[in-house]
Amino acid sequence: MSDEKKRRVDRRPRKTDRRWYSPEERASAVRIVRESPGRTIRDIAADLGLKEDTLYAWVVRARKAQIDPDGSMSDAARRRIWELERENARLQRDLDFERKAKAFIRQISHRRNDSR
């Protein structure tokens, strides 16, 4: 074998041992993601010793199963529900921000009134 061919072979990624996870382990990991709204999938995956992509795929699959358990909805309908959920989450964040901003303004207003 020539030196060039050896170099090409050496550059190939090596297969690693894959770990298989039971449905219970997957469900537990997805549950942790759902119950930890302030944490990223990356952080949770690192804590659990998983690859980020693996955990993300499990979360997406679980979300699809939750939206359409029997798989009878069209892709367009599932996509629409997904979009509405994202919009709902965004509106919820906006509302939380507005509440915090109002509380902050009230606090500043009280400080100004108390200093007079």
JSON list of C-alpha atoms in Angstrom, two decimals:
[
{"chain": "A", "resi": 1, "resn": "MET", "atom": "CA", "xyz": [0.00, 0.00, 0.00]},
{"chain": "A", "resi": 2, "resn": "SER", "atom": "CA", "xyz": [1.38, 3.39, -0.91]},
{"chain": "A", "resi": 3, "resn": "ASP", "atom": "CA", "xyz": [2.00, 6.13, 1.64]},
{"chain": "A", "resi": 4, "resn": "GLU", "atom": "CA", "xyz": [-0.81, 8.25, 0.22]},
{"chain": "A", "resi": 5, "resn": "LYS", "atom": "CA", "xyz": [-3.37, 5.45, 0.65]},
{"chain": "A", "resi": 6, "resn": "LYS", "atom": "CA", "xyz": [-2.20, 4.85, 4.22]},
{"chain": "A", "resi": 7, "resn": "ARG", "atom": "CA", "xyz": [-2.72, 8.52, 5.03]},
{"chain": "A", "resi": 8, "resn": "ARG", "atom": "CA", "xyz": [-6.25, 8.40, 3.61]},
{"chain": "A", "resi": 9, "resn": "VAL", "atom": "CA", "xyz": [-7.09, 5.33, 5.63]},
{"chain": "A", "resi": 10, "resn": "ASP", "atom": "CA", "xyz": [-5.68, 6.90, 8.79]},
{"chain": "A", "resi": 11, "resn": "ARG", "atom": "CA", "xyz": [-7.91, 9.97, 8.37]},
{"chain": "A", "resi": 12, "resn": "ARG", "atom": "CA", "xyz": [-11.12, 7.97, 8.41]},
{"chain": "A", "resi": 13, "resn": "PRO", "atom": "CA", "xyz": [-13.11, 8.28, 11.58]},
{"chain": "A", "resi": 14, "resn": "ARG", "atom": "CA", "xyz": [-13.05, 5.19, 13.70]},
{"chain": "A", "resi": 15, "resn": "LYS", "atom": "CA", "xyz": [-16.22, 3.52, 14.81]},
{"chain": "A", "resi": 16, "resn": "THR", "atom": "CA", "xyz": [-16.83, 3.91, 18.49]},
{"chain": "A", "resi": 17, "resn": "ASP", "atom": "CA", "xyz": [-18.83, 1.70, 20.73]},
{"chain": "A", "resi": 18, "resn": "ARG", "atom": "CA", "xyz": [-22.39, 2.90, 20.83]},
{"chain": "A", "resi": 19, "resn": "ARG", "atom": "CA", "xyz": [-24.37, 2.81, 24.00]},
{"chain": "A", "resi": 20, "resn": "TRP", "atom": "CA", "xyz": [-28.01, 1.84, 23.70]},
{"chain": "A", "resi": 21, "resn": "TYR", "atom": "CA", "xyz": [-30.50, 3.52, 25.97]},
{"chain": "A", "resi": 22, "resn": "SER", "atom": "CA", "xyz": [-33.72, 1.96, 27.19]},
{"chain": "A", "resi": 23, "resn": "PRO", "atom": "CA", "xyz": [-37.05, 3.71, 26.57]},
{"chain": "A", "resi": 24, "resn": "GLU", "atom": "CA", "xyz": [-37.16, 4.50, 30.30]},
{"chain": "A", "resi": 25, "resn": "GLU", "atom": "CA", "xyz": [-33.76, 6.20, 30.17]},
{"chain": "A", "resi": 26, "resn": "ARG", "atom": "CA", "xyz": [-34.82, 8.22, 27.15]},
{"chain": "A", "resi": 27, "resn": "ALA", "atom": "CA", "xyz": [-38.11, 9.23, 28.77]},
{"chain": "A", "resi": 28, "resn": "SER", "atom": "CA", "xyz": [-36.28, 10.23, 31.94]},
{"chain": "A", "resi": 29, "resn": "ALA", "atom": "CA", "xyz": [-33.86, 12.44, 29.99]},
{"chain": "A", "resi": 30, "resn": "VAL", "atom": "CA", "xyz": [-36.73, 14.08, 28.08]},
{"chain": "A", "resi": 31, "resn": "ARG", "atom": "CA", "xyz": [-38.58, 14.65, 31.37]},
{"chain": "A", "resi": 32, "resn": "ILE", "atom": "CA", "xyz": [-35.51, 16.40, 32.79]},
{"chain": "A", "resi": 33, "resn": "VAL", "atom": "CA", "xyz": [-35.40, 18.70, 29.74]},
{"chain": "A", "resi": 34, "resn": "ARG", "atom": "CA", "xyz": [-39.09, 19.53, 30.06]},
{"chain": "A", "resi": 35, "resn": "GLU", "atom": "CA", "xyz": [-38.83, 20.20, 33.80]},
{"chain": "A", "resi": 36, "resn": "SER", "atom": "CA", "xyz": [-35.79, 22.46, 33.40]},
{"chain": "A", "resi": 37, "resn": "PRO", "atom": "CA", "xyz": [-37.00, 25.43, 31.33]},
{"chain": "A", "resi": 38, "resn": "GLY", "atom": "CA", "xyz": [-34.04, 27.65, 32.23]},
{"chain": "A", "resi": 39, "resn": "ARG", "atom": "CA", "xyz": [-31.39, 25.14, 31.15]},
{"chain": "A", "resi": 40, "resn": "THR", "atom": "CA", "xyz": [-30.20, 24.31, 27.65]},
{"chain": "A", "resi": 41, "resn": "ILE", "atom": "CA", "xyz": [-30.25, 20.86, 26.10]},
{"chain": "A", "resi": 42, "resn": "ARG", "atom": "CA", "xyz": [-26.47, 21.16, 25.80]},
{"chain": "A", "resi": 43, "resn": "ASP", "atom": "CA", "xyz": [-26.07, 21.60, 29.57]},
{"chain": "A", "resi": 44, "resn": "ILE", "atom": "CA", "xyz": [-28.46, 18.78, 30.42]},
{"chain": "A", "resi": 45, "resn": "ALA", "atom": "CA", "xyz": [-26.82, 16.44, 27.89]},
{"chain": "A", "resi": 46, "resn": "ALA", "atom": "CA", "xyz": [-23.41, 17.17, 29.41]},
{"chain": "A", "resi": 47, "resn": "ASP", "atom": "CA", "xyz": [-24.73, 16.45, 32.90]},
{"chain": "A", "resi": 48, "resn": "LEU", "atom": "CA", "xyz": [-26.22, 13.15, 31.73]},
{"chain": "A", "resi": 49, "resn": "GLY", "atom": "CA", "xyz": [-23.17, 12.15, 29.70]},
{"chain": "A", "resi": 50, "resn": "LEU", "atom": "CA", "xyz": [-25.06, 12.25, 26.40]},
{"chain": "A", "resi": 51, "resn": "LYS", "atom": "CA", "xyz": [-24.34, 13.85, 23.07]},
{"chain": "A", "resi": 52, "resn": "GLU", "atom": "CA", "xyz": [-26.34, 17.02, 22.56]},
{"chain": "A", "resi": 53, "resn": "ASP", "atom": "CA", "xyz": [-27.68, 15.80, 19.20]},
{"chain": "A", "resi": 54, "resn": "THR", "atom": "CA", "xyz": [-28.90, 12.56, 20.74]},
{"chain": "A", "resi": 55, "resn": "LEU", "atom": "CA", "xyz": [-30.84, 14.28, 23.51]},
{"chain": "A", "resi": 56, "resn": "TYR", "atom": "CA", "xyz": [-32.23, 16.84, 21.07]},
{"chain": "A", "resi": 57, "resn": "ALA", "atom": "CA", "xyz": [-33.51, 14.06, 18.80]},
{"chain": "A", "resi": 58, "resn": "TRP", "atom": "CA", "xyz": [-35.21, 12.38, 21.76]},
{"chain": "A", "resi": 59, "resn": "VAL", "atom": "CA", "xyz": [-36.89, 15.64, 22.78]},
{"chain": "A", "resi": 60, "resn": "VAL", "atom": "CA", "xyz": [-38.12, 16.30, 19.23]},
{"chain": "A", "resi": 61, "resn": "ARG", "atom": "CA", "xyz": [-39.43, 12.74, 18.90]},
{"chain": "A", "resi": 62, "resn": "ALA", "atom": "CA", "xyz": [-41.23, 13.01, 22.24]},
{"chain": "A", "resi": 63, "resn": "ARG", "atom": "CA", "xyz": [-42.72, 16.36, 21.26]},
{"chain": "A", "resi": 64, "resn": "LYS", "atom": "CA", "xyz": [-44.03, 14.89, 18.00]},
{"chain": "A", "resi": 65, "resn": "ALA", "atom": "CA", "xyz": [-45.51, 11.93, 19.86]},
{"chain": "A", "resi": 66, "resn": "GLN", "atom": "CA", "xyz": [-47.20, 14.28, 22.31]},
{"chain": "A", "resi": 67, "resn": "ILE", "atom": "CA", "xyz": [-48.74, 16.36, 19.53]},
{"chain": "A", "resi": 68, "resn": "ASP", "atom": "CA", "xyz": [-49.87, 13.40, 17.43]},
{"chain": "A", "resi": 69, "resn": "PRO", "atom": "CA", "xyz": [-49.74, 10.11, 19.39]},
{"chain": "A", "resi": 70, "resn": "ASP", "atom": "CA", "xyz": [-51.26, 7.93, 16.67]},
{"chain": "A", "resi": 71, "resn": "GLY", "atom": "CA", "xyz": [-49.50, 9.63, 13.75]},
{"chain": "A", "resi": 72, "resn": "SER", "atom": "CA", "xyz": [-52.69, 10.53, 11.89]},
{"chain": "A", "resi": 73, "resn": "MET", "atom": "CA", "xyz": [-52.03, 14.27, 11.45]},
{"chain": "A", "resi": 74, "resn": "SER", "atom": "CA", "xyz": [-50.56, 15.71, 8.31]},
{"chain": "A", "resi": 75, "resn": "ASP", "atom": "CA", "xyz": [-47.11, 17.25, 8.36]},
{"chain": "A", "resi": 76, "resn": "ALA", "atom": "CA", "xyz": [-48.67, 20.66, 7.78]},
{"chain": "A", "resi": 77, "resn": "ALA", "atom": "CA", "xyz": [-50.97, 20.30, 10.81]},
{"chain": "A", "resi": 78, "resn": "ARG", "atom": "CA", "xyz": [-48.09, 19.17, 13.06]},
{"chain": "A", "resi": 79, "resn": "ARG", "atom": "CA", "xyz": [-45.96, 22.04, 11.77]},
{"chain": "A", "resi": 80, "resn": "ARG", "atom": "CA", "xyz": [-48.78, 24.52, 12.50]},
{"chain": "A", "resi": 81, "resn": "ILE", "atom": "CA", "xyz": [-49.15, 23.25, 16.06]},
{"chain": "A", "resi": 82, "resn": "TRP", "atom": "CA", "xyz": [-45.39, 23.48, 16.48]},
{"chain": "A", "resi": 83, "resn": "GLU", "atom": "CA", "xyz": [-45.43, 27.10, 15.24]},
{"chain": "A", "resi": 84, "resn": "LEU", "atom": "CA", "xyz": [-48.29, 27.99, 17.58]},
{"chain": "A", "resi": 85, "resn": "GLU", "atom": "CA", "xyz": [-46.42, 26.48, 20.52]},
{"chain": "A", "resi": 86, "resn": "ARG", "atom": "CA", "xyz": [-43.32, 28.52, 19.65]},
{"chain": "A", "resi": 87, "resn": "GLU", "atom": "CA", "xyz": [-45.41, 31.68, 19.34]},
{"chain": "A", "resi": 88, "resn": "ASN", "atom": "CA", "xyz": [-47.09, 30.94, 22.65]},
{"chain": "A", "resi": 89, "resn": "ALA", "atom": "CA", "xyz": [-43.69, 30.51, 24.33]},
{"chain": "A", "resi": 90, "resn": "ARG", "atom": "CA", "xyz": [-42.46, 33.79, 22.83]},
{"chain": "A", "resi": 91, "resn": "LEU", "atom": "CA", "xyz": [-45.56, 35.64, 24.00]},
{"chain": "A", "resi": 92, "resn": "GLN", "atom": "CA", "xyz": [-45.14, 34.13, 27.46]},
{"chain": "A", "resi": 93, "resn": "ARG", "atom": "CA", "xyz": [-41.53, 35.40, 27.57]},
{"chain": "A", "resi": 94, "resn": "ASP", "atom": "CA", "xyz": [-42.67, 38.84, 26.44]},
{"chain": "A", "resi": 95, "resn": "LEU", "atom": "CA", "xyz": [-45.35, 38.91, 29.12]},
{"chain": "A", "resi": 96, "resn": "ASP", "atom": "CA", "xyz": [-42.86, 37.86, 31.81]},
{"chain": "A", "resi": 97, "resn": "PHE", "atom": "CA", "xyz": [-40.49, 40.61, 30.66]},
{"chain": "A", "resi": 98, "resn": "GLU", "atom": "CA", "xyz": [-43.28, 43.18, 30.81]},
{"chain": "A", "resi": 99, "resn": "ARG", "atom": "CA", "xyz": [-44.21, 42.11, 34.35]},
{"chain": "A", "resi": 100, "resn": "LYS", "atom": "CA", "xyz": [-40.59, 42.37, 35.48]},
{"chain": "A", "resi": 101, "resn": "ALA", "atom": "CA", "xyz": [-40.19, 45.75, 33.82]},
{"chain": "A", "resi": 102, "resn": "LYS", "atom": "CA", "xyz": [-43.31, 47.09, 35.54]},
{"chain": "A", "resi": 103, "resn": "ALA", "atom": "CA", "xyz": [-42.09, 45.82, 38.91]},
{"chain": "A", "resi": 104, "resn": "PHE", "atom": "CA", "xyz": [-38.72, 47.42, 38.33]},
{"chain": "A", "resi": 105, "resn": "ILE", "atom": "CA", "xyz": [-40.30, 50.78, 37.40]},
{"chain": "A", "resi": 106, "resn": "ARG", "atom": "CA", "xyz": [-42.53, 50.60, 40.48]},
{"chain": "A", "resi": 107, "resn": "GLN", "atom": "CA", "xyz": [-39.49, 49.95, 42.65]},
{"chain": "A", "resi": 108, "resn": "ILE", "atom": "CA", "xyz": [-37.63, 52.93, 41.18]},
{"chain": "A", "resi": 109, "resn": "SER", "atom": "CA", "xyz": [-40.72, 55.11, 41.60]},
{"chain": "A", "resi": 110, "resn": "HIS", "atom": "CA", "xyz": [-41.00, 54.13, 45.29]},
{"chain": "A", "resi": 111, "resn": "ARG", "atom": "CA", "xyz": [-37.34, 54.92, 45.86]},
{"chain": "A", "resi": 112, "resn": "ARG", "atom": "CA", "xyz": [-37.76, 58.37, 44.35]},
{"chain": "A", "resi": 113, "resn": "ASN", "atom": "CA", "xyz": [-40.87, 59.08, 46.43]},
{"chain": "A", "resi": 114, "resn": "ASP", "atom": "CA", "xyz": [-39.21, 57.85, 49.64]},
{"chain": "A", "resi": 115, "resn": "SER", "atom": "CA", "xyz": [-36.13, 60.06, 49.13]},
{"chain": "A", "resi": 116, "resn": "ARG", "atom": "CA", "xyz": [-38.19, 63.28, 49.07]}
]
